[in-house]
Amino acid sequence: MVPHLITALTGPINELEQRILDSMPAIERWFRLEWMEHTPPFYSSVDVRNAGFKLAPVDTNLYPGGWNNLTPEMLPLAVQAAQAAIEKICPEAKNLLLIPENHTRNMFYLMNVAQLARIFHMAGLNVRIGSINPEITEPTPIALPNGDSVLLEPAIRTRGRLGVKHFDPCTILLNNDLSAGVPGILEDLHEQYLLPPLHAGWHTRLKSRHFECYEEVAKRFGKMLGIDPWLINPMFNQCGEVNFAEGTGFECLTANVDALLNKIRRKYKEYAINEKPFVVVKADNGTYGMGIMTVRDVKDLEALNRRTKNKMSVIKDGQKVSNVIIQEGVLTNERIHDAVAEPVVYMMDRYVVGGFYRVHAERGVDENLNAPGASFVPLAFADSAHLPQPGAKPGASAPNRFYMYGVIARLALVAASYELEATDPELQDAD
Amino acid sequence: MVPHLITALTGPINELEQRILDSMPAIERWFRLEWMEHTPPFYSSVDVRNAGFKLAPVDTNLYPGGWNNLTPEMLPLAVQAAQAAIEKICPEAKNLLLIPENHTRNMFYLMNVAQLARIFHMAGLNVRIGSINPEITEPTPIALPNGDSVLLEPAIRTRGRLGVKHFDPCTILLNNDLSAGVPGILEDLHEQYLLPPLHAGWHTRLKSRHFECYEEVAKRFGKMLGIDPWLINPMFNQCGEVNFAEGTGFECLTANVDALLNKIRRKYKEYAINEKPFVVVKADNGTYGMGIMTVRDVKDLEALNRRTKNKMSVIKDGQKVSNVIIQEGVLTNERIHDAVAEPVVYMMDRYVVGGFYRVHAERGVDENLNAPGASFVPLAFADSAHLPQPGAKPGASAPNRFYMYGVIARLALVAASYELEATDPELQDAD
């Protein structure tokens, strides 16, 4: 199924697409050279928004779920990339332990776990799923709606190693974003490969740090392409010490929202864009689409209702919000059957292996789509992830658009690699 | 299109398939460890024969043509593997020069050249085609039957470098098997990456050396799997100084054919195989399906007609045959619409990226199918190259069979890497 797409492709985005297509060899070389200096995250997904006049990543996930939303055609690419990734890190690997999130009743999430296990099994590893959920005290098979099943086994810690009964893995793959911090069972695993490293978890990550790195990447990439980096970079500010529940710290928030809205207005004026600017306020360490609100006017902040305040106060795993990032809102002008859509690009190591559209019929073009009610339309990415069609008219070709999305997602991947270097405790110790 | 397959899957092949599927993680790990010690050829294709009771490679090509026979679904895998291959060898690469065979009128071959150029362009390189055919004296566009076109440009040698006008590549990809030896224009290119290296050409290669290496690989692999390596290894003998035109050197040939037929008979008896043994006599340095004949009885050798003698005397580029390999014939029991078929597996670096069936309606199960009149049915390999279906009954599942073919092809790839090490002039000098 190829989704029916409508994109408001007017103005600069056509130029950008043309520039990206024309520069493909230079772009691919640029990435190759980046990966000589920096290590890509083991796997990732990037939410991309295409405003027609601007194209930018808005969120980068280093513990991607949703692998079950990729089409079967994408599986061979994911398997091949997984083989490349494993070979690079631990060619002698035999056994892989997958540590999922603790939710045991979310069938969509568990289908993702089953799909990940399948990918790594097909890449040639023995795969078992080790749950760190205290409720899982014995091997627990769970039947899935698609006819598959997963077996959750309690993860067992023995001295320096983690495993499940009769299974001693050399590699541990986390699909748990550690929002609540690193559980003791995962600490000090010096004898095994832990992927991604613990400091990729949301107890350490900050969206502001990621987008600071991304800004640097976008500037360098923009310079190479000869484009205004703003066309691919969402501007942002940040505030610490905001307490939504008690309504404190709002001066900072208001001032920064106002300043950012003004900056966007100036950019819109420069490019003669006739849209209403907006910003998105997000918990700086938030995930799962939680702790996010759209602000179109500073006055909106004065009139926050209890429900919104509650929504912004607490995020995944009950973590309190105090630091927020105020990010330039990027409209999404992608539509599938009239519903607002945003592309999500999946990567394994440095390779784009697939993607899908996150579609939300009840949300606006300036709202977060990662919310209950979202559905997923797989992209026909297999044909096209890296495969632009030279000669095809910009905007007219889905493959060309997908290539462009893959480039933007990979820029976010480079930013994530900078980010992980900046927070790597081992590199810190060396300083 | 998924080809309609009939395989006579009786006896050991089912067991072999089951063993291979059960051992997948061990097999993949085995390959990963091999590639830590050895460098896979840059690209390759392997002809595989499936006799039902035995599965073996019969030819390994290090300058594969026929890329145009792969389905569009396989393209992303090939591109991803090409990116991995390029990145490993020369990440700073920008420009790639493709050196094709000298035939300028074989449209099938030129479609292969166009497809290779497309793959490497999509991997992010500027690709030009540099012909070393003296007839190509200026840029020559050639329209192809599928609507594509290729531009052949005369390759230009300037001091230590090879290029075409206004194009200085850092990497040169040979798709010319050098049957006639290394032309001067390709010698001493120390400043550029030449892929594959010159000693991979048929002026240096010997089938007997390849299958000697393969035998070693098959023994080690068989030991790991706990199987008789004969199930995956075609036995062989060799003879030098055979002159088909003059009928000299036939004593050696007859003795070796007889000895090998007897060895096969004993093996058939051991496995209660009720088939007539045969051997295939091939020019030891032959290619393009030339210089090949099937021998079912030593008496056949006495009765060679003039046509067969001529066919065996001279191979590609007018090279004379004097050394031959006598290889155990492996029946092919694959059929597509009643025509005899053999799978051909394509690899880029260490990755299986696709394949097709070579089909010949007018040939028997014990004959060479690489001959005029052959056609090509793409395999639905994209879904399945590395993707066995655990739980599916052996023999019942096309994906499982394809996985098995990919394993056998990769064993031949490992053998080719040993072979290239043994003939590498730089490694020889170091001894």
mmCIF file with all atom_site columns, N, CA and C in Angstrom, chain B residues 174-224:
data_model
loop_
_atom_site.group_PDB
_atom_site.id
_atom_site.type_symbol
_atom_site.label_atom_id
_atom_site.label_alt_id
_atom_site.label_comp_id
_atom_site.label_asym_id
_atom_site.label_entity_id
_atom_site.label_seq_id
_atom_site.pdbx_PDB_ins_code
_atom_site.Cartn_x
_atom_site.Cartn_y
_atom_site.Cartn_z
_atom_site.occupancy
_atom_site.B_iso_or_equiv
_atom_site.pdbx_formal_charge
_atom_site.auth_seq_id
_atom_site.auth_comp_id
_atom_site.auth_asym_id
_atom_site.auth_atom_id
_atom_site.pdbx_PDB_model_num
ATOM 1   N N  . LEU B 1 174 ? 35.721 -2.517  -11.634 1.00 0.00 ? 174 LEU B N  1
ATOM 2   C CA . LEU B 1 174 ? 35.809 -3.346  -12.836 1.00 0.00 ? 174 LEU B CA 1
ATOM 3   C C  . LEU B 1 174 ? 34.590 -4.229  -12.955 1.00 0.00 ? 174 LEU B C  1
ATOM 4   N N  . ASN B 1 175 ? 33.954 -4.203  -14.125 1.00 0.00 ? 175 ASN B N  1
ATOM 5   C CA . ASN B 1 175 ? 32.948 -5.210  -14.454 1.00 0.00 ? 175 ASN B CA 1
ATOM 6   C C  . ASN B 1 175 ? 33.413 -5.932  -15.733 1.00 0.00 ? 175 ASN B C  1
ATOM 7   N N  . ASN B 1 176 ? 34.705 -6.077  -15.808 1.00 0.00 ? 176 ASN B N  1
ATOM 8   C CA . ASN B 1 176 ? 35.371 -6.677  -16.952 1.00 0.00 ? 176 ASN B CA 1
ATOM 9   C C  . ASN B 1 176 ? 36.275 -7.761  -16.392 1.00 0.00 ? 176 ASN B C  1
ATOM 10  N N  . ASP B 1 177 ? 36.056 -9.007  -16.808 1.00 0.00 ? 177 ASP B N  1
ATOM 11  C CA . ASP B 1 177 ? 36.704 -10.105 -16.081 1.00 0.00 ? 177 ASP B CA 1
ATOM 12  C C  . ASP B 1 177 ? 38.144 -10.394 -16.506 1.00 0.00 ? 177 ASP B C  1
ATOM 13  N N  . LEU B 1 178 ? 38.680 -9.564  -17.401 1.00 0.00 ? 178 LEU B N  1
ATOM 14  C CA . LEU B 1 178 ? 40.105 -9.618  -17.756 1.00 0.00 ? 178 LEU B CA 1
ATOM 15  C C  . LEU B 1 178 ? 40.546 -10.984 -18.272 1.00 0.00 ? 178 LEU B C  1
ATOM 16  N N  . SER B 1 179 ? 39.638 -11.655 -18.987 1.00 0.00 ? 179 SER B N  1
ATOM 17  C CA . SER B 1 179 ? 39.978 -12.971 -19.536 1.00 0.00 ? 179 SER B CA 1
ATOM 18  C C  . SER B 1 179 ? 41.224 -12.909 -20.401 1.00 0.00 ? 179 SER B C  1
ATOM 19  N N  . ALA B 1 180 ? 41.381 -11.807 -21.125 1.00 0.00 ? 180 ALA B N  1
ATOM 20  C CA . ALA B 1 180 ? 42.499 -11.704 -22.054 1.00 0.00 ? 180 ALA B CA 1
ATOM 21  C C  . ALA B 1 180 ? 43.746 -11.134 -21.400 1.00 0.00 ? 180 ALA B C  1
ATOM 22  N N  . GLY B 1 181 ? 43.742 -11.033 -20.077 1.00 0.00 ? 181 GLY B N  1
ATOM 23  C CA . GLY B 1 181 ? 44.895 -10.451 -19.391 1.00 0.00 ? 181 GLY B CA 1
ATOM 24  C C  . GLY B 1 181 ? 44.623 -9.004  -19.020 1.00 0.00 ? 181 GLY B C  1
ATOM 25  N N  . VAL B 1 182 ? 45.565 -8.402  -18.308 1.00 0.00 ? 182 VAL B N  1
ATOM 26  C CA . VAL B 1 182 ? 45.376 -7.030  -17.855 1.00 0.00 ? 182 VAL B CA 1
ATOM 27  C C  . VAL B 1 182 ? 45.844 -6.071  -18.929 1.00 0.00 ? 182 VAL B C  1
ATOM 28  N N  . PRO B 1 183 ? 44.958 -5.256  -19.458 1.00 0.00 ? 183 PRO B N  1
ATOM 29  C CA . PRO B 1 183 ? 45.405 -4.274  -20.445 1.00 0.00 ? 183 PRO B CA 1
ATOM 30  C C  . PRO B 1 183 ? 46.279 -3.223  -19.768 1.00 0.00 ? 183 PRO B C  1
ATOM 31  N N  . GLY B 1 184 ? 47.229 -2.698  -20.500 1.00 0.00 ? 184 GLY B N  1
ATOM 32  C CA . GLY B 1 184 ? 48.173 -1.739  -19.936 1.00 0.00 ? 184 GLY B CA 1
ATOM 33  C C  . GLY B 1 184 ? 47.518 -0.574  -19.239 1.00 0.00 ? 184 GLY B C  1
ATOM 34  N N  . ILE B 1 185 ? 46.378 -0.170  -19.754 1.00 0.00 ? 185 ILE B N  1
ATOM 35  C CA . ILE B 1 185 ? 45.698 1.009   -19.218 1.00 0.00 ? 185 ILE B CA 1
ATOM 36  C C  . ILE B 1 185 ? 45.282 0.813   -17.755 1.00 0.00 ? 185 ILE B C  1
ATOM 37  N N  . LEU B 1 186 ? 45.189 -0.466  -17.329 1.00 0.00 ? 186 LEU B N  1
ATOM 38  C CA . LEU B 1 186 ? 44.774 -0.747  -15.944 1.00 0.00 ? 186 LEU B CA 1
ATOM 39  C C  . LEU B 1 186 ? 45.954 -1.061  -15.021 1.00 0.00 ? 186 LEU B C  1
ATOM 40  N N  . GLU B 1 187 ? 47.152 -1.062  -15.581 1.00 0.00 ? 187 GLU B N  1
ATOM 41  C CA . GLU B 1 187 ? 48.309 -1.439  -14.750 1.00 0.00 ? 187 GLU B CA 1
ATOM 42  C C  . GLU B 1 187 ? 48.835 -0.273  -13.923 1.00 0.00 ? 187 GLU B C  1
ATOM 43  N N  . ASP B 1 188 ? 49.371 -0.609  -12.768 1.00 0.00 ? 188 ASP B N  1
ATOM 44  C CA . ASP B 1 188 ? 50.057 0.372   -11.909 1.00 0.00 ? 188 ASP B CA 1
ATOM 45  C C  . ASP B 1 188 ? 49.200 1.580   -11.537 1.00 0.00 ? 188 ASP B C  1
ATOM 46  N N  . LEU B 1 189 ? 47.957 1.328   -11.210 1.00 0.00 ? 189 LEU B N  1
ATOM 47  C CA . LEU B 1 189 ? 47.089 2.423   -10.761 1.00 0.00 ? 189 LEU B CA 1
ATOM 48  C C  . LEU B 1 189 ? 47.188 2.537   -9.242  1.00 0.00 ? 189 LEU B C  1
ATOM 49  N N  . HIS B 1 190 ? 48.326 2.986   -8.758  1.00 0.00 ? 190 HIS B N  1
ATOM 50  C CA . HIS B 1 190 ? 48.556 2.939   -7.318  1.00 0.00 ? 190 HIS B CA 1
ATOM 51  C C  . HIS B 1 190 ? 47.851 4.056   -6.565  1.00 0.00 ? 190 HIS B C  1
ATOM 52  N N  . GLU B 1 191 ? 47.388 5.070   -7.298  1.00 0.00 ? 191 GLU B N  1
ATOM 53  C CA . GLU B 1 191 ? 46.771 6.204   -6.604  1.00 0.00 ? 191 GLU B CA 1
ATOM 54  C C  . GLU B 1 191 ? 45.266 6.057   -6.428  1.00 0.00 ? 191 GLU B C  1
ATOM 55  N N  . GLN B 1 192 ? 44.699 5.063   -7.114  1.00 0.00 ? 192 GLN B N  1
ATOM 56  C CA . GLN B 1 192 ? 43.247 4.912   -7.068  1.00 0.00 ? 192 GLN B CA 1
ATOM 57  C C  . GLN B 1 192 ? 42.880 3.538   -6.521  1.00 0.00 ? 192 GLN B C  1
ATOM 58  N N  . TYR B 1 193 ? 41.663 3.449   -5.952  1.00 0.00 ? 193 TYR B N  1
ATOM 59  C CA . TYR B 1 193 ? 41.179 2.146   -5.514  1.00 0.00 ? 193 TYR B CA 1
ATOM 60  C C  . TYR B 1 193 ? 40.649 1.393   -6.733  1.00 0.00 ? 193 TYR B C  1
ATOM 61  N N  . LEU B 1 194 ? 41.208 0.216   -6.970  1.00 0.00 ? 194 LEU B N  1
ATOM 62  C CA . LEU B 1 194 ? 40.752 -0.597  -8.089  1.00 0.00 ? 194 LEU B CA 1
ATOM 63  C C  . LEU B 1 194 ? 40.026 -1.810  -7.512  1.00 0.00 ? 194 LEU B C  1
ATOM 64  N N  . LEU B 1 195 ? 38.734 -1.906  -7.815  1.00 0.00 ? 195 LEU B N  1
ATOM 65  C CA . LEU B 1 195 ? 37.895 -2.953  -7.231  1.00 0.00 ? 195 LEU B CA 1
ATOM 66  C C  . LEU B 1 195 ? 37.257 -3.787  -8.331  1.00 0.00 ? 195 LEU B C  1
ATOM 67  N N  . PRO B 1 196 ? 37.239 -5.107  -8.256  1.00 0.00 ? 196 PRO B N  1
ATOM 68  C CA . PRO B 1 196 ? 38.097 -5.928  -7.399  1.00 0.00 ? 196 PRO B CA 1
ATOM 69  C C  . PRO B 1 196 ? 39.541 -5.763  -7.848  1.00 0.00 ? 196 PRO B C  1
ATOM 70  N N  . PRO B 1 197 ? 40.519 -6.272  -7.080  1.00 0.00 ? 197 PRO B N  1
ATOM 71  C CA . PRO B 1 197 ? 41.924 -6.144  -7.507  1.00 0.00 ? 197 PRO B CA 1
ATOM 72  C C  . PRO B 1 197 ? 42.174 -6.934  -8.791  1.00 0.00 ? 197 PRO B C  1
ATOM 73  N N  . LEU B 1 198 ? 43.218 -6.566  -9.499  1.00 0.00 ? 198 LEU B N  1
ATOM 74  C CA . LEU B 1 198 ? 43.482 -7.189  -10.804 1.00 0.00 ? 198 LEU B CA 1
ATOM 75  C C  . LEU B 1 198 ? 43.610 -8.715  -10.732 1.00 0.00 ? 198 LEU B C  1
ATOM 76  N N  . HIS B 1 199 ? 44.135 -9.230  -9.631  1.00 0.00 ? 199 HIS B N  1
ATOM 77  C CA . HIS B 1 199 ? 44.347 -10.677 -9.596  1.00 0.00 ? 199 HIS B CA 1
ATOM 78  C C  . HIS B 1 199 ? 43.045 -11.459 -9.412  1.00 0.00 ? 199 HIS B C  1
ATOM 79  N N  . ALA B 1 200 ? 41.911 -10.750 -9.338  1.00 0.00 ? 200 ALA B N  1
ATOM 80  C CA . ALA B 1 200 ? 40.612 -11.439 -9.348  1.00 0.00 ? 200 ALA B CA 1
ATOM 81  C C  . ALA B 1 200 ? 40.166 -11.748 -10.776 1.00 0.00 ? 200 ALA B C  1
ATOM 82  N N  . GLY B 1 201 ? 40.964 -11.297 -11.767 1.00 0.00 ? 201 GLY B N  1
ATOM 83  C CA . GLY B 1 201 ? 40.595 -11.518 -13.163 1.00 0.00 ? 201 GLY B CA 1
ATOM 84  C C  . GLY B 1 201 ? 40.866 -12.949 -13.612 1.00 0.00 ? 201 GLY B C  1
ATOM 85  N N  . TRP B 1 202 ? 40.212 -13.335 -14.702 1.00 0.00 ? 202 TRP B N  1
ATOM 86  C CA . TRP B 1 202 ? 40.336 -14.721 -15.168 1.00 0.00 ? 202 TRP B CA 1
ATOM 87  C C  . TRP B 1 202 ? 41.684 -15.016 -15.829 1.00 0.00 ? 202 TRP B C  1
ATOM 88  N N  . HIS B 1 203 ? 42.538 -13.990 -15.993 1.00 0.00 ? 203 HIS B N  1
ATOM 89  C CA . HIS B 1 203 ? 43.902 -14.276 -16.441 1.00 0.00 ? 203 HIS B CA 1
ATOM 90  C C  . HIS B 1 203 ? 44.693 -14.918 -15.297 1.00 0.00 ? 203 HIS B C  1
ATOM 91  N N  . THR B 1 204 ? 44.206 -14.725 -14.052 1.00 0.00 ? 204 THR B N  1
ATOM 92  C CA . THR B 1 204 ? 44.889 -15.285 -12.881 1.00 0.00 ? 204 THR B CA 1
ATOM 93  C C  . THR B 1 204 ? 44.079 -16.410 -12.234 1.00 0.00 ? 204 THR B C  1
ATOM 94  N N  . ARG B 1 205 ? 42.772 -16.228 -12.196 1.00 0.00 ? 205 ARG B N  1
ATOM 95  C CA . ARG B 1 205 ? 41.931 -17.191 -11.479 1.00 0.00 ? 205 ARG B CA 1
ATOM 96  C C  . ARG B 1 205 ? 41.965 -18.567 -12.138 1.00 0.00 ? 205 ARG B C  1
ATOM 97  N N  . LEU B 1 206 ? 41.781 -19.584 -11.291 1.00 0.00 ? 206 LEU B N  1
ATOM 98  C CA . LEU B 1 206 ? 41.597 -20.952 -11.773 1.00 0.00 ? 206 LEU B CA 1
ATOM 99  C C  . LEU B 1 206 ? 40.422 -21.535 -11.000 1.00 0.00 ? 206 LEU B C  1
ATOM 100 N N  . LYS B 1 207 ? 39.509 -22.147 -11.742 1.00 0.00 ? 207 LYS B N  1
ATOM 101 C CA . LYS B 1 207 ? 38.376 -22.775 -11.061 1.00 0.00 ? 207 LYS B CA 1
ATOM 102 C C  . LYS B 1 207 ? 38.866 -23.814 -10.058 1.00 0.00 ? 207 LYS B C  1
ATOM 103 N N  . SER B 1 208 ? 39.935 -24.532 -10.444 1.00 0.00 ? 208 SER B N  1
ATOM 104 C CA . SER B 1 208 ? 40.437 -25.587 -9.542  1.00 0.00 ? 208 SER B CA 1
ATOM 105 C C  . SER B 1 208 ? 40.925 -24.981 -8.225  1.00 0.00 ? 208 SER B C  1
ATOM 106 N N  . ARG B 1 209 ? 41.531 -23.796 -8.292  1.00 0.00 ? 209 ARG B N  1
ATOM 107 C CA . ARG B 1 209 ? 41.989 -23.169 -7.049  1.00 0.00 ? 209 ARG B CA 1
ATOM 108 C C  . ARG B 1 209 ? 40.787 -22.756 -6.198  1.00 0.00 ? 209 ARG B C  1
ATOM 109 N N  . HIS B 1 210 ? 39.780 -22.204 -6.882  1.00 0.00 ? 210 HIS B N  1
ATOM 110 C CA . HIS B 1 210 ? 38.577 -21.803 -6.154  1.00 0.00 ? 210 HIS B CA 1
ATOM 111 C C  . HIS B 1 210 ? 37.947 -22.989 -5.434  1.00 0.00 ? 210 HIS B C  1
ATOM 112 N N  . PHE B 1 211 ? 37.806 -24.104 -6.156  1.00 0.00 ? 211 PHE B N  1
ATOM 113 C CA . PHE B 1 211 ? 37.111 -25.240 -5.536  1.00 0.00 ? 211 PHE B CA 1
ATOM 114 C C  . PHE B 1 211 ? 37.986 -25.984 -4.534  1.00 0.00 ? 211 PHE B C  1
ATOM 115 N N  . GLU B 1 212 ? 39.293 -25.800 -4.625  1.00 0.00 ? 212 GLU B N  1
ATOM 116 C CA . GLU B 1 212 ? 40.179 -26.296 -3.573  1.00 0.00 ? 212 GLU B CA 1
ATOM 117 C C  . GLU B 1 212 ? 39.911 -25.516 -2.281  1.00 0.00 ? 212 GLU B C  1
ATOM 118 N N  . CYS B 1 213 ? 39.816 -24.199 -2.441  1.00 0.00 ? 213 CYS B N  1
ATOM 119 C CA . CYS B 1 213 ? 39.489 -23.361 -1.276  1.00 0.00 ? 213 CYS B CA 1
ATOM 120 C C  . CYS B 1 213 ? 38.089 -23.694 -0.765  1.00 0.00 ? 213 CYS B C  1
ATOM 121 N N  . TYR B 1 214 ? 37.158 -23.903 -1.712  1.00 0.00 ? 214 TYR B N  1
ATOM 122 C CA . TYR B 1 214 ? 35.781 -24.193 -1.299  1.00 0.00 ? 214 TYR B CA 1
ATOM 123 C C  . TYR B 1 214 ? 35.709 -25.497 -0.513  1.00 0.00 ? 214 TYR B C  1
ATOM 124 N N  . GLU B 1 215 ? 36.500 -26.476 -0.953  1.00 0.00 ? 215 GLU B N  1
ATOM 125 C CA . GLU B 1 215 ? 36.508 -27.763 -0.259  1.00 0.00 ? 215 GLU B CA 1
ATOM 126 C C  . GLU B 1 215 ? 36.925 -27.591 1.203   1.00 0.00 ? 215 GLU B C  1
ATOM 127 N N  . GLU B 1 216 ? 37.928 -26.759 1.396   1.00 0.00 ? 216 GLU B N  1
ATOM 128 C CA . GLU B 1 216 ? 38.393 -26.483 2.763   1.00 0.00 ? 216 GLU B CA 1
ATOM 129 C C  . GLU B 1 216 ? 37.270 -25.827 3.579   1.00 0.00 ? 216 GLU B C  1
ATOM 130 N N  . VAL B 1 217 ? 36.598 -24.834 2.955   1.00 0.00 ? 217 VAL B N  1
ATOM 131 C CA . VAL B 1 217 ? 35.497 -24.135 3.624   1.00 0.00 ? 217 VAL B CA 1
ATOM 132 C C  . VAL B 1 217 ? 34.368 -25.117 3.935   1.00 0.00 ? 217 VAL B C  1
ATOM 133 N N  . ALA B 1 218 ? 34.031 -25.964 2.952   1.00 0.00 ? 218 ALA B N  1
ATOM 134 C CA . ALA B 1 218 ? 32.922 -26.908 3.131   1.00 0.00 ? 218 ALA B CA 1
ATOM 135 C C  . ALA B 1 218 ? 33.231 -27.894 4.257   1.00 0.00 ? 218 ALA B C  1
ATOM 136 N N  . LYS B 1 219 ? 34.495 -28.307 4.351   1.00 0.00 ? 219 LYS B N  1
ATOM 137 C CA . LYS B 1 219 ? 34.868 -29.242 5.426   1.00 0.00 ? 219 LYS B CA 1
ATOM 138 C C  . LYS B 1 219 ? 34.671 -28.604 6.792   1.00 0.00 ? 219 LYS B C  1
ATOM 139 N N  . ARG B 1 220 ? 35.143 -27.379 6.931   1.00 0.00 ? 220 ARG B N  1
ATOM 140 C CA . ARG B 1 220 ? 35.020 -26.706 8.229   1.00 0.00 ? 220 ARG B CA 1
ATOM 141 C C  . ARG B 1 220 ? 33.557 -26.420 8.554   1.00 0.00 ? 220 ARG B C  1
ATOM 142 N N  . PHE B 1 221 ? 32.832 -25.983 7.556   1.00 0.00 ? 221 PHE B N  1
ATOM 143 C CA . PHE B 1 221 ? 31.408 -25.683 7.770   1.00 0.00 ? 221 PHE B CA 1
ATOM 144 C C  . PHE B 1 221 ? 30.637 -26.972 8.073   1.00 0.00 ? 221 PHE B C  1
ATOM 145 N N  . GLY B 1 222 ? 30.968 -28.022 7.329   1.00 0.00 ? 222 GLY B N  1
ATOM 146 C CA . GLY B 1 222 ? 30.316 -29.314 7.554   1.00 0.00 ? 222 GLY B CA 1
ATOM 147 C C  . GLY B 1 222 ? 30.578 -29.834 8.964   1.00 0.00 ? 222 GLY B C  1
ATOM 148 N N  . LYS B 1 223 ? 31.795 -29.620 9.435   1.00 0.00 ? 223 LYS B N  1
ATOM 149 C CA . LYS B 1 223 ? 32.143 -30.054 10.779  1.00 0.00 ? 223 LYS B CA 1
ATOM 150 C C  . LYS B 1 223 ? 31.299 -29.308 11.810  1.00 0.00 ? 223 LYS B C  1
ATOM 151 N N  . MET B 1 224 ? 31.163 -28.014 11.596  1.00 0.00 ? 224 MET B N  1
ATOM 152 C CA . MET B 1 224 ? 30.359 -27.235 12.535  1.00 0.00 ? 224 MET B CA 1
ATOM 153 C C  . MET B 1 224 ? 28.917 -27.726 12.549  1.00 0.00 ? 224 MET B C  1
#
